[in-house]
Each structure stands twice: as structure tokens, then as C-alpha cells.
mmCIF file of N, CA and C in Angstrom:
data_model
loop_
_atom_site.group_PDB
_atom_site.id
_atom_site.type_symbol
_atom_site.label_atom_id
_atom_site.label_comp_id
_atom_site.label_asym_id
_atom_site.label_seq_id
_atom_site.Cartn_x
_atom_site.Cartn_y
_atom_site.Cartn_z
ATOM 1 N N MET A 1 121.986 58.937 90.935
ATOM 2 C CA MET A 1 121.972 57.813 92.043
ATOM 3 C C MET A 1 120.490 57.586 92.441
ATOM 4 N N MET A 2 120.110 56.436 92.664
ATOM 5 C CA MET A 2 118.861 56.048 92.927
ATOM 6 C C MET A 2 118.616 56.110 94.485
ATOM 7 N N PRO A 3 117.428 56.325 94.980
ATOM 8 C CA PRO A 3 117.029 56.308 96.406
ATOM 9 C C PRO A 3 117.491 54.911 96.986
ATOM 10 N N GLY A 4 118.104 54.933 98.188
ATOM 11 C CA GLY A 4 118.650 53.633 98.807
ATOM 12 C C GLY A 4 120.024 53.329 98.498
ATOM 13 N N GLU A 5 120.720 53.979 97.394
ATOM 14 C CA GLU A 5 121.874 53.733 97.150
ATOM 15 C C GLU A 5 122.923 54.465 97.998
ATOM 16 N N THR A 6 124.079 54.069 98.190
ATOM 17 C CA THR A 6 125.059 54.814 98.952
ATOM 18 C C THR A 6 126.057 55.296 98.026
ATOM 19 N N PRO A 7 126.400 56.695 98.157
ATOM 20 C CA PRO A 7 127.352 57.297 97.428
ATOM 21 C C PRO A 7 128.709 56.678 97.614
ATOM 22 N N PRO A 8 129.578 56.833 96.572
ATOM 23 C CA PRO A 8 131.024 56.342 96.846
ATOM 24 C C PRO A 8 131.663 57.337 97.744
ATOM 25 N N VAL A 9 132.626 56.745 98.418
ATOM 26 C CA VAL A 9 133.363 57.489 99.545
ATOM 27 C C VAL A 9 133.774 58.770 99.050
ATOM 28 N N ALA A 10 134.472 58.879 97.821
ATOM 29 C CA ALA A 10 135.061 60.174 97.396
ATOM 30 C C ALA A 10 133.926 61.182 97.049
ATOM 31 N N ALA A 11 132.613 60.687 96.735
ATOM 32 C CA ALA A 11 131.485 61.617 96.424
ATOM 33 C C ALA A 11 131.081 62.177 97.739
ATOM 34 N N ALA A 12 131.075 61.327 98.772
ATOM 35 C CA ALA A 12 130.543 61.602 100.076
ATOM 36 C C ALA A 12 131.430 62.657 100.703
ATOM 37 N N ALA A 13 132.756 62.456 100.477
ATOM 38 C CA ALA A 13 133.698 63.525 101.089
ATOM 39 C C ALA A 13 133.449 64.826 100.401
ATOM 40 N N GLY A 14 133.224 64.916 99.041
ATOM 41 C CA GLY A 14 133.004 66.047 98.287
ATOM 42 C C GLY A 14 131.736 66.799 98.898
ATOM 43 N N ILE A 15 130.716 66.078 99.130
ATOM 44 C CA ILE A 15 129.356 66.475 99.605
ATOM 45 C C ILE A 15 129.619 67.130 101.010
ATOM 46 N N ALA A 16 130.372 66.451 101.756
ATOM 47 C CA ALA A 16 130.724 66.867 103.203
ATOM 48 C C ALA A 16 131.408 68.259 103.141
ATOM 49 N N ALA A 17 132.362 68.310 102.127
ATOM 50 C CA ALA A 17 133.120 69.531 102.040
ATOM 51 C C ALA A 17 132.210 70.690 101.507
ATOM 52 N N GLU A 18 131.426 70.334 100.689
ATOM 53 C CA GLU A 18 130.367 71.443 100.176
ATOM 54 C C GLU A 18 129.383 72.033 101.340
ATOM 55 N N ALA A 19 129.094 70.994 102.121
ATOM 56 C CA ALA A 19 128.131 71.259 103.222
ATOM 57 C C ALA A 19 128.904 72.060 104.344
ATOM 58 N N ALA A 20 130.160 71.800 104.543
ATOM 59 C CA ALA A 20 130.918 72.562 105.421
ATOM 60 C C ALA A 20 131.002 74.116 104.946
ATOM 61 N N THR A 21 131.283 74.118 103.674
ATOM 62 C CA THR A 21 131.475 75.539 103.063
ATOM 63 C C THR A 21 130.121 76.260 103.113
ATOM 64 N N ALA A 22 129.144 75.521 102.898
ATOM 65 C CA ALA A 22 127.760 76.210 102.897
ATOM 66 C C ALA A 22 127.388 76.679 104.350
ATOM 67 N N CYS A 23 127.759 75.843 105.240
ATOM 68 C CA CYS A 23 127.363 76.088 106.698
ATOM 69 C C CYS A 23 128.208 77.261 107.117
ATOM 70 N N ALA A 24 129.519 77.475 106.679
ATOM 71 C CA ALA A 24 130.261 78.564 107.013
ATOM 72 C C ALA A 24 129.653 79.940 106.446
ATOM 73 N N ASN A 25 128.924 79.774 105.362
ATOM 74 C CA ASN A 25 128.392 81.035 104.918
ATOM 75 C C ASN A 25 127.003 81.278 105.363
ATOM 76 N N CYS A 26 126.415 80.278 106.125
ATOM 77 C CA CYS A 26 125.097 80.508 106.647
ATOM 78 C C CYS A 26 124.925 81.805 107.561
ATOM 79 N N GLY A 27 125.750 82.010 108.339
ATOM 80 C CA GLY A 27 125.761 83.165 109.269
ATOM 81 C C GLY A 27 125.779 84.517 108.421
ATOM 82 N N ALA A 28 126.671 84.560 107.432
ATOM 83 C CA ALA A 28 126.616 85.749 106.626
ATOM 84 C C ALA A 28 125.273 85.844 105.885
ATOM 85 N N LEU A 29 124.869 84.802 105.217
ATOM 86 C CA LEU A 29 123.636 84.788 104.424
ATOM 87 C C LEU A 29 122.429 85.291 105.346
ATOM 88 N N GLN A 30 122.346 84.673 106.507
ATOM 89 C CA GLN A 30 121.363 85.066 107.475
ATOM 90 C C GLN A 30 121.357 86.555 107.923
ATOM 91 N N GLN A 31 122.458 87.121 108.216
ATOM 92 C CA GLN A 31 122.746 88.431 108.414
ATOM 93 C C GLN A 31 122.322 89.362 107.198
ATOM 94 N N ASN A 32 122.762 88.956 105.971
ATOM 95 C CA ASN A 32 122.061 89.649 104.778
ATOM 96 C C ASN A 32 120.598 89.757 104.742
ATOM 97 N N LEU A 33 120.046 88.484 104.921
ATOM 98 C CA LEU A 33 118.796 88.359 104.882
ATOM 99 C C LEU A 33 118.002 89.106 105.896
ATOM 100 N N ASN A 34 118.579 89.292 107.063
ATOM 101 C CA ASN A 34 117.910 90.063 108.134
ATOM 102 C C ASN A 34 117.957 91.545 107.773
ATOM 103 N N GLU A 35 119.149 92.010 107.174
ATOM 104 C CA GLU A 35 119.290 93.414 106.727
ATOM 105 C C GLU A 35 118.296 93.633 105.631
ATOM 106 N N TYR A 36 118.138 92.803 104.654
ATOM 107 C CA TYR A 36 117.193 92.920 103.568
ATOM 108 C C TYR A 36 115.707 93.059 104.065
ATOM 109 N N VAL A 37 115.426 92.194 105.072
ATOM 110 C CA VAL A 37 114.041 92.152 105.705
ATOM 111 C C VAL A 37 113.754 93.514 106.466
ATOM 112 N N ALA A 38 114.783 94.018 107.158
ATOM 113 C CA ALA A 38 114.608 95.197 107.908
ATOM 114 C C ALA A 38 114.536 96.386 106.851
ATOM 115 N N ALA A 39 115.304 96.373 105.750
ATOM 116 C CA ALA A 39 115.134 97.471 104.756
ATOM 117 C C ALA A 39 113.727 97.481 104.168
ATOM 118 N N LEU A 40 113.175 96.224 103.936
ATOM 119 C CA LEU A 40 111.912 96.087 103.259
ATOM 120 C C LEU A 40 110.755 96.615 104.303
ATOM 121 N N ILE A 41 110.958 96.266 105.582
ATOM 122 C CA ILE A 41 109.976 96.671 106.543
ATOM 123 C C ILE A 41 109.910 98.306 106.662
ATOM 124 N N ALA A 42 111.245 98.793 106.692
ATOM 125 C CA ALA A 42 111.369 100.252 106.631
ATOM 126 C C ALA A 42 110.720 100.959 105.381
ATOM 127 N N LEU A 43 110.916 100.360 104.305
ATOM 128 C CA LEU A 43 110.237 100.839 102.990
ATOM 129 C C LEU A 43 108.688 100.852 103.033
ATOM 130 N N LYS A 44 108.236 99.637 103.559
ATOM 131 C CA LYS A 44 106.801 99.473 103.614
ATOM 132 C C LYS A 44 106.240 100.671 104.509
ATOM 133 N N GLN A 45 106.922 100.860 105.597
ATOM 134 C CA GLN A 45 106.403 101.823 106.590
ATOM 135 C C GLN A 45 106.374 103.339 105.867
ATOM 136 N N LYS A 46 107.451 103.566 105.115
ATOM 137 C CA LYS A 46 107.657 104.799 104.426
ATOM 138 C C LYS A 46 106.462 105.010 103.403
ATOM 139 N N ILE A 47 106.045 103.904 102.766
ATOM 140 C CA ILE A 47 105.037 103.900 101.721
ATOM 141 C C ILE A 47 103.688 104.116 102.495
ATOM 142 N N ILE A 48 103.646 103.556 103.693
ATOM 143 C CA ILE A 48 102.309 103.724 104.530
ATOM 144 C C ILE A 48 102.129 105.195 104.873
ATOM 145 N N ASP A 49 103.313 105.747 105.403
ATOM 146 C CA ASP A 49 103.431 107.058 105.829
ATOM 147 C C ASP A 49 102.974 108.123 104.590
ATOM 148 N N THR A 50 103.813 107.837 103.612
ATOM 149 C CA THR A 50 103.386 108.706 102.350
ATOM 150 C C THR A 50 101.909 108.564 102.002
ATOM 151 N N ASP A 51 101.315 107.438 101.944
ATOM 152 C CA ASP A 51 99.865 107.248 101.695
ATOM 153 C C ASP A 51 98.982 108.083 102.548
ATOM 154 N N HIS A 52 99.370 108.022 103.919
ATOM 155 C CA HIS A 52 98.698 108.953 104.809
ATOM 156 C C HIS A 52 98.797 110.413 104.518
ATOM 157 N N LEU A 53 100.006 110.868 104.201
ATOM 158 C CA LEU A 53 100.333 112.165 103.802
ATOM 159 C C LEU A 53 99.409 112.666 102.562
ATOM 160 N N LEU A 54 99.484 111.633 101.545
ATOM 161 C CA LEU A 54 98.645 111.996 100.250
ATOM 162 C C LEU A 54 97.218 112.131 100.526
ATOM 163 N N THR A 55 96.781 111.219 101.487
ATOM 164 C CA THR A 55 95.293 111.319 101.823
ATOM 165 C C THR A 55 94.956 112.480 102.495
ATOM 166 N N ASP A 56 95.808 113.038 103.423
ATOM 167 C CA ASP A 56 95.557 114.252 104.042
ATOM 168 C C ASP A 56 95.687 115.512 103.143
ATOM 169 N N TYR A 57 96.617 115.283 102.256
ATOM 170 C CA TYR A 57 96.797 116.433 101.321
ATOM 171 C C TYR A 57 95.538 116.490 100.303
ATOM 172 N N GLU A 58 95.103 115.378 99.815
ATOM 173 C CA GLU A 58 93.832 115.338 99.073
ATOM 174 C C GLU A 58 92.737 115.902 99.736
ATOM 175 N N GLN A 59 92.441 115.525 101.035
ATOM 176 C CA GLN A 59 91.296 116.210 101.816
ATOM 177 C C GLN A 59 91.411 117.633 101.748
ATOM 178 N N LYS A 60 92.598 118.242 102.174
ATOM 179 C CA LYS A 60 92.824 119.579 102.353
ATOM 180 C C LYS A 60 92.637 120.240 100.917
ATOM 181 N N CYS A 61 92.955 119.644 99.829
ATOM 182 C CA CYS A 61 92.712 120.155 98.507
ATOM 183 C C CYS A 61 91.157 120.117 98.066
ATOM 184 N N ASN A 62 90.552 119.154 98.584
ATOM 185 C CA ASN A 62 89.114 119.067 98.369
ATOM 186 C C ASN A 62 88.318 120.180 99.271
ATOM 187 N N ASP A 63 88.928 120.389 100.468
ATOM 188 C CA ASP A 63 88.375 121.458 101.269
ATOM 189 C C ASP A 63 88.419 122.765 100.667
ATOM 190 N N ILE A 64 89.643 123.044 100.150
ATOM 191 C CA ILE A 64 90.087 124.319 99.502
ATOM 192 C C ILE A 64 89.119 124.439 98.254
ATOM 193 N N PHE A 65 88.948 123.362 97.487
ATOM 194 C CA PHE A 65 88.294 123.565 96.242
ATOM 195 C C PHE A 65 86.700 123.783 96.634
ATOM 196 N N SER A 66 86.196 123.190 97.702
ATOM 197 C CA SER A 66 84.819 123.460 98.144
ATOM 198 C C SER A 66 84.595 124.994 98.426
ATOM 199 N N VAL A 67 85.519 125.539 99.183
ATOM 200 C CA VAL A 67 85.504 126.867 99.577
ATOM 201 C C VAL A 67 85.589 127.712 98.277
ATOM 202 N N PHE A 68 86.461 127.384 97.417
ATOM 203 C CA PHE A 68 86.526 128.066 95.971
ATOM 204 C C PHE A 68 85.107 128.153 95.320
ATOM 205 N N LEU A 69 84.559 126.852 95.295
ATOM 206 C CA LEU A 69 83.226 126.882 94.626
ATOM 207 C C LEU A 69 82.170 127.620 95.230
ATOM 208 N N PHE A 70 82.232 127.639 96.644
ATOM 209 C CA PHE A 70 81.263 128.557 97.432
ATOM 210 C C PHE A 70 81.475 129.890 97.045
ATOM 211 N N LEU A 71 82.745 130.394 97.139
ATOM 212 C CA LEU A 71 83.062 131.797 96.928
ATOM 213 C C LEU A 71 82.724 132.227 95.351
ATOM 214 N N ASP A 72 82.970 131.222 94.511
ATOM 215 C CA ASP A 72 82.566 131.536 93.111
ATOM 216 C C ASP A 72 80.993 131.753 92.976
ATOM 217 N N GLU A 73 80.350 130.848 93.636
ATOM 218 C CA GLU A 73 78.957 131.052 93.692
ATOM 219 C C GLU A 73 78.360 132.369 94.180
ATOM 220 N N ILE A 74 79.027 132.793 95.323
ATOM 221 C CA ILE A 74 78.739 134.060 96.059
ATOM 222 C C ILE A 74 78.992 135.102 95.066
ATOM 223 N N ARG A 75 80.204 134.994 94.364
ATOM 224 C CA ARG A 75 80.562 136.129 93.528
ATOM 225 C C ARG A 75 79.529 136.194 92.275
ATOM 226 N N ASN A 76 79.125 135.199 91.786
ATOM 227 C CA ASN A 76 78.257 135.091 90.642
ATOM 228 C C ASN A 76 76.852 135.764 91.100
ATOM 229 N N LEU A 77 76.506 135.498 92.416
ATOM 230 C CA LEU A 77 75.148 136.016 92.860
ATOM 231 C C LEU A 77 75.425 137.488 92.945
ATOM 232 N N TYR A 78 76.477 137.987 93.480
ATOM 233 C CA TYR A 78 76.804 139.487 93.655
ATOM 234 C C TYR A 78 76.853 140.114 92.264
ATOM 235 N N LEU A 79 77.336 139.464 91.303
ATOM 236 C CA LEU A 79 77.509 140.030 89.898
ATOM 237 C C LEU A 79 76.050 140.154 89.298
ATOM 238 N N MET A 80 75.191 139.266 89.744
ATOM 239 C CA MET A 80 73.874 139.263 89.171
ATOM 240 C C MET A 80 73.013 140.163 89.909
ATOM 241 N N GLY A 81 73.496 140.834 90.999
ATOM 242 C CA GLY A 81 72.773 141.652 91.790
ATOM 243 C C GLY A 81 71.717 141.098 92.789
ATOM 244 N N VAL A 82 71.913 139.872 93.126
ATOM 245 C CA VAL A 82 71.117 139.126 94.112
ATOM 246 C C VAL A 82 71.533 139.544 95.444
ATOM 247 N N ALA A 83 70.455 140.075 96.298
ATOM 248 C CA ALA A 83 70.852 140.436 97.617
ATOM 249 C C ALA A 83 70.998 139.153 98.584
ATOM 250 N N LEU A 84 72.096 139.197 99.330
ATOM 251 C CA LEU A 84 72.331 138.046 100.249
ATOM 252 C C LEU A 84 71.591 138.113 101.539
#
């Protein structure tokens, strides 16, 4: 159909029936969409929290490794007989 043309009456009735059916489902679709958005927001927050946990864990591991290197250096000096 071209712009400006009017649809036949039967087609218009079919379109109206489709629109009524679609509108009846709008509430359910909106509710589903809201639930999905809420789930995605919760997932995003969990990802952010996990990133913070991993960053903290990495820092602690780096701190422990630094202490390990320091103690290893002191042990090597001790084994070489260097007085501290």
C-alpha cells in the first residue's frame, strides 16, 4: 500500500485486532523487560564487587610476595655470612 492510500475495511479491522492483542500483551512484556533489566543491574553489581575483591586479593598477594623477596634476600645474606 502506498502512503496516502486508505486500507480496505477488512484489512483495517485485522490491523485493529492485532493492535488490541499486542496492547493486551504490553503489560506482560513491560514486566518481563523490567525483570530482565533488574537482573542485569544485579549482575553488573556482582561483576563490580568481584572486580574489587580480585583487586584487593591481587594487592595482598603482591604484599606477600614483597615480604617473601625481602626474607629471601635476608636469608641469602645470612648464608653468605654477612652481618646485619
